[in-house]
PDB file of C-alpha atoms in Angstrom:
ATOM      1  CA  MET A   1      46.676  -2.294 -13.199  1.00 47.00           C
ATOM      2  CA  LEU A   2      45.039  -2.418  -9.783  1.00 46.00           C
ATOM      3  CA  THR A   3      47.234  -2.950  -6.740  1.00 52.00           C
ATOM      4  CA  SER A   4      46.539  -6.010  -4.580  1.00 52.00           C
ATOM      5  CA  SER A   5      45.217  -3.869  -1.718  1.00 53.00           C
ATOM      6  CA  LEU A   6      42.887  -1.975  -4.046  1.00 47.00           C
ATOM      7  CA  VAL A   7      41.666  -5.222  -5.556  1.00 44.00           C
ATOM      8  CA  SER A   8      40.920  -6.516  -2.053  1.00 49.00           C
ATOM      9  CA  ARG A   9      38.928  -3.401  -1.196  1.00 51.00           C
ATOM     10  CA  VAL A  10      37.051  -3.584  -4.487  1.00 42.00           C
ATOM     11  CA  ILE A  11      36.188  -7.248  -3.994  1.00 43.00           C
ATOM     12  CA  ILE A  12      34.851  -6.525  -0.498  1.00 47.00           C
ATOM     13  CA  MET A  13      32.736  -3.629  -1.796  1.00 47.00           C
ATOM     14  CA  THR A  14      31.429  -5.508  -4.811  1.00 44.00           C
ATOM     15  CA  SER A  15      30.589  -8.562  -2.732  1.00 48.00           C
ATOM     16  CA  SER A  16      28.561  -6.357  -0.399  1.00 48.00           C
ATOM     17  CA  ILE A  17      26.755  -4.755  -3.322  1.00 44.00           C
ATOM     18  CA  HIS A  18      26.107  -8.145  -4.899  1.00 46.00           C
ATOM     19  CA  ARG A  19      24.524  -9.359  -1.655  1.00 46.00           C
ATOM     20  CA  GLY A  20      22.390  -6.235  -1.593  1.00 45.00           C
ATOM     21  CA  LEU A  21      21.214  -6.856  -5.144  1.00 42.00           C
ATOM     22  CA  SER A  22      20.409 -10.470  -4.417  1.00 40.00           C
ATOM     23  CA  SER A  23      18.509  -9.874  -1.203  1.00 39.00           C
ATOM     24  CA  SER A  24      14.746  -9.456  -1.236  1.00 37.00           C
ATOM     25  CA  MET A  25      11.799 -10.165   1.013  1.00 39.00           C
ATOM     26  CA  SER A  26      11.302 -13.920   1.286  1.00 39.00           C
ATOM     27  CA  ILE A  27       7.544 -13.434   1.043  1.00 44.00           C
ATOM     28  CA  PRO A  28       6.739 -10.377  -1.097  1.00 53.00           C
ATOM     29  CA  PRO A  29       3.651  -8.464   0.041  1.00 69.00           C
ATOM     30  CA  ARG A  30       0.515  -8.624  -2.052  1.00 87.00           C
ATOM     31  CA  ARG A  31       0.287  -6.138  -4.890  1.00 93.00           C
ATOM     32  CA  ARG A  32      -2.001  -3.294  -3.897  1.00 97.00           C
ATOM     33  CA  ARG A  33      -1.580  -0.913  -6.793  1.00 98.00           C
ATOM     34  CA  ALA A  34      -5.276  -0.117  -7.160  1.00 98.00           C
ATOM     35  CA  LEU A  35      -7.656  -0.232  -4.194  1.00 98.00           C
ATOM     36  CA  LEU A  36     -11.241  -0.051  -5.470  1.00 98.00           C
ATOM     37  CA  TYR A  37     -14.160   0.767  -3.182  1.00 97.00           C
ATOM     38  CA  MET A  38     -17.558  -0.858  -3.728  1.00 97.00           C
ATOM     39  CA  PRO A  39     -20.679  -0.076  -1.654  1.00 97.00           C
ATOM     40  CA  GLY A  40     -21.223  -3.029   0.624  1.00 97.00           C
ATOM     41  CA  ASP A  41     -25.002  -2.971   0.253  1.00 97.00           C
ATOM     42  CA  ASP A  42     -24.963  -3.285  -3.554  1.00 97.00           C
ATOM     43  CA  LEU A  43     -24.471  -6.908  -4.622  1.00 97.00           C
ATOM     44  CA  ARG A  44     -24.598  -5.992  -8.307  1.00 96.00           C
ATOM     45  CA  LYS A  45     -21.596  -3.669  -8.013  1.00 96.00           C
ATOM     46  CA  ILE A  46     -19.708  -6.123  -5.822  1.00 97.00           C
ATOM     47  CA  THR A  47     -20.289  -8.843  -8.411  1.00 97.00           C
ATOM     48  CA  LYS A  48     -18.893  -6.558 -11.091  1.00 95.00           C
ATOM     49  CA  ALA A  49     -15.842  -5.776  -8.926  1.00 95.00           C
ATOM     50  CA  ALA A  50     -15.102  -9.506  -8.700  1.00 95.00           C
ATOM     51  CA  SER A  51     -14.517  -9.582 -12.460  1.00 95.00           C
ATOM     52  CA  LEU A  52     -12.426  -6.426 -12.854  1.00 96.00           C
ATOM     53  CA  ASP A  53      -8.953  -7.878 -12.180  1.00 94.00           C
ATOM     54  CA  VAL A  54      -8.216  -5.119  -9.659  1.00 98.00           C
ATOM     55  CA  ASP A  55      -5.530  -5.820  -7.073  1.00 98.00           C
ATOM     56  CA  LEU A  56      -7.757  -5.067  -4.088  1.00 98.00           C
ATOM     57  CA  ALA A  57     -11.548  -4.743  -4.018  1.00 98.00           C
ATOM     58  CA  VAL A  58     -12.822  -3.147  -0.801  1.00 98.00           C
ATOM     59  CA  LEU A  59     -16.416  -3.901   0.124  1.00 98.00           C
ATOM     60  CA  ASP A  60     -17.383  -0.813   2.064  1.00 98.00           C
ATOM     61  CA  CYS A  61     -19.486  -0.480   5.202  1.00 97.00           C
ATOM     62  CA  GLU A  62     -18.429   3.129   5.752  1.00 97.00           C
ATOM     63  CA  ASP A  63     -18.718   6.179   3.479  1.00 93.00           C
ATOM     64  CA  ALA A  64     -20.361   4.376   0.559  1.00 93.00           C
ATOM     65  CA  VAL A  65     -23.286   3.162   2.692  1.00 96.00           C
ATOM     66  CA  ALA A  66     -26.079   5.229   4.270  1.00 96.00           C
ATOM     67  CA  VAL A  67     -26.522   4.893   8.025  1.00 95.00           C
ATOM     68  CA  SER A  68     -29.885   3.243   7.509  1.00 96.00           C
ATOM     69  CA  ARG A  69     -28.272   0.588   5.292  1.00 96.00           C
ATOM     70  CA  LYS A  70     -25.371  -0.510   7.501  1.00 97.00           C
ATOM     71  CA  GLY A  71     -27.072  -3.749   8.538  1.00 97.00           C
ATOM     72  CA  ASP A  72     -27.908  -4.560   4.922  1.00 97.00           C
ATOM     73  CA  ALA A  73     -24.287  -3.946   3.973  1.00 98.00           C
ATOM     74  CA  ARG A  74     -22.976  -6.413   6.555  1.00 98.00           C
ATOM     75  CA  THR A  75     -25.369  -9.089   5.336  1.00 97.00           C
ATOM     76  CA  THR A  76     -24.595  -8.454   1.660  1.00 98.00           C
ATOM     77  CA  ILE A  77     -20.839  -8.448   2.228  1.00 98.00           C
ATOM     78  CA  LYS A  78     -20.929 -11.785   4.041  1.00 98.00           C
ATOM     79  CA  MET A  79     -23.019 -13.253   1.221  1.00 97.00           C
ATOM     80  CA  ALA A  80     -20.594 -11.930  -1.389  1.00 97.00           C
ATOM     81  CA  LEU A  81     -17.560 -13.359   0.422  1.00 98.00           C
ATOM     82  CA  GLU A  82     -19.253 -16.742   0.662  1.00 97.00           C
ATOM     83  CA  THR A  83     -20.563 -16.990  -2.912  1.00 97.00           C
ATOM     84  CA  LEU A  84     -18.501 -14.897  -5.337  1.00 97.00           C
ATOM     85  CA  ASP A  85     -15.252 -15.920  -7.018  1.00 97.00           C
ATOM     86  CA  PHE A  86     -12.901 -12.930  -7.024  1.00 97.00           C
ATOM     87  CA  GLY A  87     -10.127 -14.774  -8.851  1.00 96.00           C
ATOM     88  CA  GLY A  88      -6.776 -13.188  -8.076  1.00 95.00           C
ATOM     89  CA  THR A  89      -8.350 -10.055  -6.576  1.00 97.00           C
ATOM     90  CA  GLU A  90      -7.740  -9.536  -2.883  1.00 98.00           C
ATOM     91  CA  ARG A  91     -11.003  -9.129  -0.941  1.00 98.00           C
ATOM     92  CA  GLY A  92     -11.091  -6.382   1.662  1.00 98.00           C
ATOM     93  CA  VAL A  93     -13.841  -5.086   3.930  1.00 98.00           C
ATOM     94  CA  ARG A  94     -13.823  -1.541   5.275  1.00 98.00           C
ATOM     95  CA  VAL A  95     -15.672  -1.243   8.560  1.00 98.00           C
ATOM     96  CA  ASN A  96     -16.798   1.986  10.196  1.00 98.00           C
ATOM     97  CA  SER A  97     -14.502   4.044  12.392  1.00 98.00           C
ATOM     98  CA  VAL A  98     -14.148   3.792  16.154  1.00 98.00           C
ATOM     99  CA  SER A  99     -15.698   7.238  16.553  1.00 96.00           C
ATOM    100  CA  SER A 100     -18.820   6.181  14.616  1.00 97.00           C
ATOM    101  CA  GLY A 101     -19.929   3.751  17.291  1.00 96.00           C
ATOM    102  CA  LEU A 102     -20.608   1.147  14.595  1.00 97.00           C
ATOM    103  CA  ILE A 103     -17.288  -0.658  14.431  1.00 98.00           C
ATOM    104  CA  GLU A 104     -18.067  -3.308  17.034  1.00 97.00           C
ATOM    105  CA  ASP A 105     -21.157  -4.507  15.170  1.00 97.00           C
ATOM    106  CA  ASP A 106     -19.212  -4.436  11.897  1.00 98.00           C
ATOM    107  CA  ILE A 107     -16.293  -6.498  13.174  1.00 98.00           C
ATOM    108  CA  THR A 108     -18.485  -8.966  15.063  1.00 97.00           C
ATOM    109  CA  SER A 109     -20.564  -9.556  11.936  1.00 97.00           C
ATOM    110  CA  ILE A 110     -17.801  -9.704   9.315  1.00 97.00           C
ATOM    111  CA  LEU A 111     -15.343 -11.799  11.338  1.00 97.00           C
ATOM    112  CA  GLY A 112     -18.181 -14.057  12.463  1.00 96.00           C
ATOM    113  CA  GLY A 113     -19.002 -15.112   8.908  1.00 95.00           C
ATOM    114  CA  SER A 114     -18.119 -18.475   7.376  1.00 95.00           C
ATOM    115  CA  THR A 115     -15.777 -16.846   4.825  1.00 97.00           C
ATOM    116  CA  LEU A 116     -13.407 -14.159   6.067  1.00 97.00           C
ATOM    117  CA  PRO A 117     -12.086 -11.263   3.984  1.00 98.00           C
ATOM    118  CA  ASP A 118      -8.434 -11.351   2.988  1.00 98.00           C
ATOM    119  CA  VAL A 119      -7.836  -8.053   4.754  1.00 98.00           C
ATOM    120  CA  LEU A 120      -9.734  -5.797   7.155  1.00 98.00           C
ATOM    121  CA  MET A 121      -9.689  -2.042   6.613  1.00 98.00           C
ATOM    122  CA  VAL A 122     -10.342   0.518   9.362  1.00 98.00           C
ATOM    123  CA  PRO A 123     -10.780   4.237   8.575  1.00 98.00           C
ATOM    124  CA  LYS A 124     -10.051   7.339  10.629  1.00 98.00           C
ATOM    125  CA  VAL A 125      -7.627   5.868  13.169  1.00 98.00           C
ATOM    126  CA  ASP A 126      -6.606   8.944  15.147  1.00 98.00           C
ATOM    127  CA  THR A 127      -4.889   7.699  18.303  1.00 98.00           C
ATOM    128  CA  PRO A 128      -2.925   4.697  19.586  1.00 98.00           C
ATOM    129  CA  GLU A 129      -5.751   4.131  22.063  1.00 98.00           C
ATOM    130  CA  GLU A 130      -8.104   3.572  19.127  1.00 98.00           C
ATOM    131  CA  ALA A 131      -5.598   1.124  17.663  1.00 98.00           C
ATOM    132  CA  VAL A 132      -5.606  -0.842  20.924  1.00 98.00           C
ATOM    133  CA  TYR A 133      -9.408  -0.833  20.989  1.00 98.00           C
ATOM    134  CA  ILE A 134      -9.565  -2.174  17.419  1.00 98.00           C
ATOM    135  CA  SER A 135      -7.162  -4.948  18.408  1.00 98.00           C
ATOM    136  CA  GLU A 136      -9.319  -5.830  21.407  1.00 98.00           C
ATOM    137  CA  LEU A 137     -12.445  -6.025  19.257  1.00 98.00           C
ATOM    138  CA  VAL A 138     -10.737  -8.325  16.744  1.00 98.00           C
ATOM    139  CA  SER A 139      -9.324 -10.536  19.504  1.00 97.00           C
ATOM    140  CA  LYS A 140     -12.882 -11.236  20.698  1.00 96.00           C
ATOM    141  CA  SER A 141     -13.520 -13.035  17.414  1.00 94.00           C
ATOM    142  CA  GLY A 142     -11.271 -15.835  18.655  1.00 95.00           C
ATOM    143  CA  LEU A 143      -9.506 -16.344  15.342  1.00 96.00           C
ATOM    144  CA  ALA A 144      -6.415 -18.529  15.416  1.00 93.00           C
ATOM    145  CA  SER A 145      -4.274 -16.246  13.212  1.00 95.00           C
ATOM    146  CA  PRO A 146      -3.761 -12.465  13.200  1.00 97.00           C
ATOM    147  CA  VAL A 147      -6.094 -10.593  10.861  1.00 97.00           C
ATOM    148  CA  PRO A 148      -4.315  -8.635   8.083  1.00 97.00           C
ATOM    149  CA  LEU A 149      -5.085  -4.942   8.530  1.00 98.00           C
ATOM    150  CA  ILE A 150      -5.043  -1.796   6.435  1.00 98.00           C
ATOM    151  CA  PHE A 151      -5.800   1.391   8.322  1.00 98.00           C
ATOM    152  CA  GLN A 152      -6.407   4.962   7.225  1.00 98.00           C
ATOM    153  CA  THR A 153      -5.005   8.226   8.517  1.00 98.00           C
ATOM    154  CA  GLU A 154      -7.418  11.044   7.675  1.00 98.00           C
ATOM    155  CA  SER A 155      -6.914  13.894  10.146  1.00 98.00           C
ATOM    156  CA  ALA A 156      -4.283  16.197  11.583  1.00 98.00           C
ATOM    157  CA  LEU A 157      -4.418  14.261  14.854  1.00 98.00           C
ATOM    158  CA  GLY A 158      -4.066  10.940  13.048  1.00 98.00           C
ATOM    159  CA  LEU A 159      -1.038  12.194  11.148  1.00 98.00           C
ATOM    160  CA  VAL A 160       0.620  13.570  14.289  1.00 98.00           C
ATOM    161  CA  ASN A 161       0.027  10.239  16.056  1.00 98.00           C
ATOM    162  CA  LEU A 162       0.855   8.034  13.076  1.00 98.00           C
ATOM    163  CA  ARG A 163       4.088   6.599  14.467  1.00 98.00           C
ATOM    164  CA  GLU A 164       2.489   5.697  17.799  1.00 98.00           C
ATOM    165  CA  ILE A 165      -0.527   4.191  16.008  1.00 98.00           C
ATOM    166  CA  ILE A 166       1.728   1.976  13.901  1.00 98.00           C
ATOM    167  CA  LEU A 167       3.671   0.824  16.958  1.00 98.00           C
ATOM    168  CA  ALA A 168       0.467   0.063  18.864  1.00 98.00           C
ATOM    169  CA  LEU A 169      -0.829  -2.024  15.969  1.00 98.00           C
ATOM    170  CA  GLN A 170       2.462  -3.856  15.606  1.00 97.00           C
ATOM    171  CA  ARG A 171       2.277  -4.887  19.271  1.00 97.00           C
ATOM    172  CA  SER A 172      -1.113  -6.494  18.642  1.00 97.00           C
ATOM    173  CA  THR A 173      -1.355 -10.276  18.554  1.00 97.00           C
ATOM    174  CA  ALA A 174      -4.816 -10.143  16.943  1.00 98.00           C
ATOM    175  CA  LEU A 175      -3.847  -7.950  13.973  1.00 98.00           C
ATOM    176  CA  ARG A 176      -1.079  -7.858  11.366  1.00 97.00           C
ATOM    177  CA  ALA A 177      -0.784  -4.288  10.109  1.00 98.00           C
ATOM    178  CA  GLU A 178       0.231  -4.335   6.432  1.00 98.00           C
ATOM    179  CA  ALA A 179      -0.616  -0.954   4.917  1.00 98.00           C
ATOM    180  CA  VAL A 180      -1.585   2.614   5.718  1.00 98.00           C
ATOM    181  CA  VAL A 181      -3.896   4.631   3.461  1.00 98.00           C
ATOM    182  CA  PHE A 182      -3.856   8.414   3.255  1.00 98.00           C
ATOM    183  CA  GLY A 183      -7.386   9.848   3.320  1.00 97.00           C
ATOM    184  CA  ALA A 184      -6.752  13.258   1.808  1.00 96.00           C
ATOM    185  CA  ASP A 185     -10.275  14.663   1.666  1.00 95.00           C
ATOM    186  CA  ASP A 186     -11.016  14.412   5.373  1.00 96.00           C
ATOM    187  CA  TYR A 187      -7.457  15.500   6.154  1.00 97.00           C
ATOM    188  CA  VAL A 188      -7.711  18.657   4.035  1.00 96.00           C
ATOM    189  CA  SER A 189     -11.072  19.469   5.594  1.00 95.00           C
ATOM    190  CA  ASP A 190      -9.614  18.980   9.051  1.00 96.00           C
ATOM    191  CA  ILE A 191      -6.728  21.391   8.446  1.00 96.00           C
ATOM    192  CA  ARG A 192      -9.072  23.862   6.697  1.00 95.00           C
ATOM    193  CA  GLY A 193      -7.092  23.552   3.495  1.00 94.00           C
ATOM    194  CA  SER A 194      -8.053  23.420  -0.173  1.00 90.00           C
ATOM    195  CA  ARG A 195      -8.117  20.123  -2.035  1.00 81.00           C
ATOM    196  CA  ASP A 196      -7.429  22.000  -5.262  1.00 82.00           C
ATOM    197  CA  ASP A 197      -4.058  23.121  -3.896  1.00 86.00           C
ATOM    198  CA  ILE A 198      -1.639  20.208  -4.262  1.00 85.00           C
ATOM    199  CA  MET A 199       0.700  21.812  -1.733  1.00 92.00           C
ATOM    200  CA  ALA A 200      -1.925  21.331   0.988  1.00 93.00           C
ATOM    201  CA  VAL A 201      -1.165  17.595   1.086  1.00 95.00           C
ATOM    202  CA  VAL A 202       2.512  17.360   0.115  1.00 95.00           C
ATOM    203  CA  TYR A 203       3.735  17.242   3.720  1.00 96.00           C
ATOM    204  CA  ALA A 204       1.103  14.710   4.738  1.00 97.00           C
ATOM    205  CA  ARG A 205       1.764  12.424   1.764  1.00 97.00           C
ATOM    206  CA  GLN A 206       5.502  12.447   2.398  1.00 97.00           C
ATOM    207  CA  LYS A 207       5.035  11.754   6.112  1.00 98.00           C
ATOM    208  CA  VAL A 208       2.729   8.827   5.413  1.00 98.00           C
ATOM    209  CA  VAL A 209       5.269   7.337   2.994  1.00 98.00           C
ATOM    210  CA  THR A 210       8.197   7.933   5.345  1.00 98.00           C
ATOM    211  CA  LEU A 211       6.589   6.361   8.406  1.00 98.00           C
ATOM    212  CA  ALA A 212       5.075   3.493   6.444  1.00 98.00           C
ATOM    213  CA  ARG A 213       8.451   2.627   4.934  1.00 97.00           C
ATOM    214  CA  ALA A 214      10.230   3.025   8.266  1.00 97.00           C
ATOM    215  CA  TYR A 215       7.962   0.429   9.868  1.00 97.00           C
ATOM    216  CA  GLY A 216       7.539  -1.977   6.960  1.00 96.00           C
ATOM    217  CA  LEU A 217       4.038  -1.017   5.796  1.00 97.00           C
ATOM    218  CA  GLN A 218       2.703  -0.308   2.323  1.00 97.00           C
ATOM    219  CA  PRO A 219       1.735   3.359   1.832  1.00 98.00           C
ATOM    220  CA  ILE A 220      -1.361   3.854  -0.355  1.00 98.00           C
ATOM    221  CA  ASP A 221      -2.124   7.261  -1.862  1.00 98.00           C
ATOM    222  CA  ARG A 222      -5.248   9.389  -1.942  1.00 97.00           C
ATOM    223  CA  VAL A 223      -8.300   9.199  -4.189  1.00 97.00           C
ATOM    224  CA  TYR A 224      -8.314  11.183  -7.422  1.00 96.00           C
ATOM    225  CA  ILE A 225     -11.875  12.515  -7.342  1.00 93.00           C
ATOM    226  CA  GLU A 226     -12.167  13.631 -10.994  1.00 94.00           C
ATOM    227  CA  TYR A 227     -12.555  10.087 -12.284  1.00 90.00           C
ATOM    228  CA  LYS A 228     -13.269  11.199 -15.871  1.00 94.00           C
ATOM    229  CA  ASP A 229      -9.971  13.122 -16.039  1.00 96.00           C
ATOM    230  CA  THR A 230      -7.735  10.281 -17.172  1.00 97.00           C
ATOM    231  CA  GLU A 231      -4.666  12.414 -17.856  1.00 97.00           C
ATOM    232  CA  GLY A 232      -4.886  14.043 -14.445  1.00 96.00           C
ATOM    233  CA  LEU A 233      -5.248  10.615 -12.846  1.00 97.00           C
ATOM    234  CA  ARG A 234      -2.236   9.289 -14.732  1.00 97.00           C
ATOM    235  CA  ALA A 235      -0.103  12.287 -13.759  1.00 96.00           C
ATOM    236  CA  GLU A 236      -1.017  12.060 -10.068  1.00 96.00           C
ATOM    237  CA  SER A 237      -0.543   8.279 -10.042  1.00 97.00           C
ATOM    238  CA  GLU A 238       2.934   8.610 -11.537  1.00 96.00           C
ATOM    239  CA  GLN A 239       3.703  11.348  -9.029  1.00 96.00           C
ATOM    240  CA  GLY A 240       2.551   9.070  -6.201  1.00 97.00           C
ATOM    241  CA  PHE A 241       4.769   6.272  -7.507  1.00 96.00           C
ATOM    242  CA  GLY A 242       7.663   8.722  -7.484  1.00 95.00           C
ATOM    243  CA  PHE A 243       6.811   9.741  -3.917  1.00 96.00           C
ATOM    244  CA  GLY A 244       7.185   6.115  -2.826  1.00 96.00           C
ATOM    245  CA  PHE A 245       3.554   5.019  -2.597  1.00 97.00           C
ATOM    246  CA  THR A 246       2.806   1.424  -3.578  1.00 97.00           C
ATOM    247  CA  GLY A 247      -0.711   2.111  -4.816  1.00 98.00           C
ATOM    248  CA  LYS A 248      -3.698   4.419  -4.988  1.00 98.00           C
ATOM    249  CA  GLN A 249      -7.354   4.409  -3.969  1.00 98.00           C
ATOM    250  CA  CYS A 250      -9.948   4.246  -6.760  1.00 98.00           C
ATOM    251  CA  ILE A 251     -13.625   5.141  -6.781  1.00 96.00           C
ATOM    252  CA  HIS A 252     -14.497   4.061 -10.326  1.00 97.00           C
ATOM    253  CA  PRO A 253     -13.639   0.948 -12.385  1.00 97.00           C
ATOM    254  CA  GLY A 254     -12.364   3.217 -15.171  1.00 97.00           C
ATOM    255  CA  GLN A 255      -9.460   4.247 -12.941  1.00 98.00           C
ATOM    256  CA  ILE A 256      -8.083   0.754 -12.380  1.00 98.00           C
ATOM    257  CA  GLN A 257      -6.008   0.237 -15.527  1.00 97.00           C
ATOM    258  CA  ILE A 258      -4.343   3.662 -15.391  1.00 97.00           C
ATOM    259  CA  VAL A 259      -3.484   3.325 -11.716  1.00 98.00           C
ATOM    260  CA  GLN A 260      -2.179  -0.237 -11.930  1.00 97.00           C
ATOM    261  CA  GLN A 261      -0.052   0.659 -14.925  1.00 96.00           C
ATOM    262  CA  ALA A 262       1.409   3.694 -13.155  1.00 96.00           C
ATOM    263  CA  PHE A 263       2.399   1.595 -10.131  1.00 96.00           C
ATOM    264  CA  SER A 264       3.973  -1.193 -12.204  1.00 92.00           C
ATOM    265  CA  PRO A 265       7.650  -1.473 -13.210  1.00 77.00           C
ATOM    266  CA  ASN A 266       7.941  -0.444 -16.850  1.00 64.00           C
ATOM    267  CA  THR A 267      11.480  -1.650 -17.538  1.00 53.00           C
ATOM    268  CA  PRO A 268      11.564  -5.249 -16.254  1.00 51.00           C
ATOM    269  CA  GLY A 269      14.780  -6.077 -18.104  1.00 53.00           C
ATOM    270  CA  GLN A 270      16.752  -3.084 -16.893  1.00 50.00           C
ATOM    271  CA  LEU A 271      17.745  -4.403 -13.473  1.00 57.00           C
ATOM    272  CA  GLU A 272      18.870  -7.788 -14.736  1.00 61.00           C
ATOM    273  CA  LEU A 273      20.793  -6.207 -17.629  1.00 58.00           C
ATOM    274  CA  LEU A 274      22.757  -3.982 -15.276  1.00 57.00           C
ATOM    275  CA  ALA A 275      23.297  -6.747 -12.758  1.00 64.00           C
ATOM    276  CA  THR A 276      24.563  -9.110 -15.486  1.00 67.00           C
ATOM    277  CA  GLY A 277      27.092  -6.552 -16.656  1.00 63.00           C
ATOM    278  CA  PHE A 278      28.147  -5.906 -13.091  1.00 60.00           C
ATOM    279  CA  ARG A 279      28.734  -9.607 -12.382  1.00 67.00           C
ATOM    280  CA  ALA A 280      30.764  -9.910 -15.588  1.00 66.00           C
ATOM    281  CA  ALA A 281      32.974  -7.030 -14.456  1.00 60.00           C
ATOM    282  CA  ILE A 282      33.531  -8.731 -11.117  1.00 61.00           C
ATOM    283  CA  ALA A 283      34.516 -11.940 -12.918  1.00 64.00           C
ATOM    284  CA  ARG A 284      37.090 -10.091 -15.055  1.00 62.00           C
ATOM    285  CA  CYS A 285      38.492  -8.351 -11.960  1.00 55.00           C
ATOM    286  CA  ASP A 286      40.096  -5.525 -13.919  1.00 52.00           C
ATOM    287  CA  SER A 287      39.884  -1.756 -13.788  1.00 51.00           C
ATOM    288  CA  VAL A 288      36.236  -1.926 -14.844  1.00 50.00           C
ATOM    289  CA  VAL A 289      35.496  -3.313 -11.398  1.00 49.00           C
ATOM    290  CA  PHE A 290      36.571  -0.093  -9.743  1.00 50.00           C
ATOM    291  CA  ILE A 291      34.317   1.986 -12.015  1.00 54.00           C
ATOM    292  CA  TRP A 292      31.323  -0.276 -11.454  1.00 49.00           C
ATOM    293  CA  THR A 293      31.937  -0.340  -7.700  1.00 52.00           C
ATOM    294  CA  VAL A 294      32.027   3.415  -7.317  1.00 51.00           C
ATOM    295  CA  CYS A 295      28.917   3.894  -9.463  1.00 53.00           C
ATOM    296  CA  LEU A 296      26.895   1.079  -7.970  1.00 54.00           C
ATOM    297  CA  ALA A 297      27.762   1.916  -4.381  1.00 53.00           C
ATOM    298  CA  ALA A 298      25.888   5.160  -4.950  1.00 54.00           C
ATOM    299  CA  MET A 299      23.137   3.470  -6.960  1.00 56.00           C
ATOM    300  CA  LEU A 300      22.534   0.490  -4.666  1.00 59.00           C
ATOM    301  CA  PRO A 301      19.449   2.007  -2.977  1.00 61.00           C
ATOM    302  CA  HIS A 302      17.851   2.449  -6.409  1.00 56.00           C
ATOM    303  CA  PHE A 303      18.669  -1.149  -7.358  1.00 57.00           C
ATOM    304  CA  LYS A 304      17.064  -2.374  -4.147  1.00 60.00           C
ATOM    305  CA  THR A 305      13.932  -0.351  -4.879  1.00 61.00           C
ATOM    306  CA  MET A 306      13.742  -1.767  -8.404  1.00 57.00           C
ATOM    307  CA  ARG A 307      14.279  -5.321  -7.188  1.00 59.00           C
ATOM    308  CA  PHE A 308      11.559  -4.937  -4.539  1.00 60.00           C
ATOM    309  CA  ARG A 309       9.068  -3.595  -7.071  1.00 60.00           C
ATOM    310  CA  PHE A 310       9.902  -6.308  -9.582  1.00 56.00           C
ATOM    311  CA  SER A 311       9.538  -8.997  -6.902  1.00 58.00           C
ATOM    312  CA  LEU A 312       5.841  -8.187  -6.692  1.00 57.00           C
ATOM    313  CA  PHE A 313       5.521  -9.376 -10.289  1.00 55.00           C
ATOM    314  CA  GLY A 314       7.701 -12.462  -9.961  1.00 52.00           C
ATOM    315  CA  ILE A 315      10.517 -10.851 -11.949  1.00 50.00           C
TER     316      ILE A 315
END
């Protein structure tokens, strides 16, 4: 039998754990398991992306578009946003970087259209000063609500400054920073590393996840370049999920299903089964309570992670 004092302590602990299990974000963030890039100057490919049931389709003004085609990309993207039905797919637009000298024209054009993207994406953000400049450019659009933003860290300097960049963006009244994307290829080039050596990016991937989680952003993992290597893609996607990433960049439609499956909860009944048993033990208020309390006090962080992931799917 449990003594009255032990029962009291157990009830306090179990009540705290129960509150932890029941709590979740009131408005879950959008699912961004797969982020698919489409060249912004190719209406045919953008039209195809609208039918792929990918979480986030990014219409690209940057790497996927030649310098001579930037103007065409802006025009095509605005047309696509105005005329295409993307269904449940989130529509993003990636503009050029601050250092390119093209970002002002990109933002003025895209945010001046009759139909806005769901989220704006900015690559190669290296300093908090660049973050402030991006905010100033967006504020000139005169929009009534903050623009959802995903930004990329792609260099040693950007990684070193990542915390300050996040804080600068979170002070902005024109932007609402929601996610940070790790651009591994430019990062590896910048540190003179080898992309074939997975250890070259372990530190960077973990830092991106850590800082993103610390400041309430979604961390999105690197591109898997070998798009025909489905087993390699699956393995790296599952590894990224284990690292704490919420999704992964894709460069080919054939990557979508594997990536979105890897970043989805695969045991939707597990959390509720355990929670049901736990509540039953509390109701009985016998020695089982003590066992459950000790175990679940240690496991509570894992339960919270599971609940958060399930919340994205309405579970």
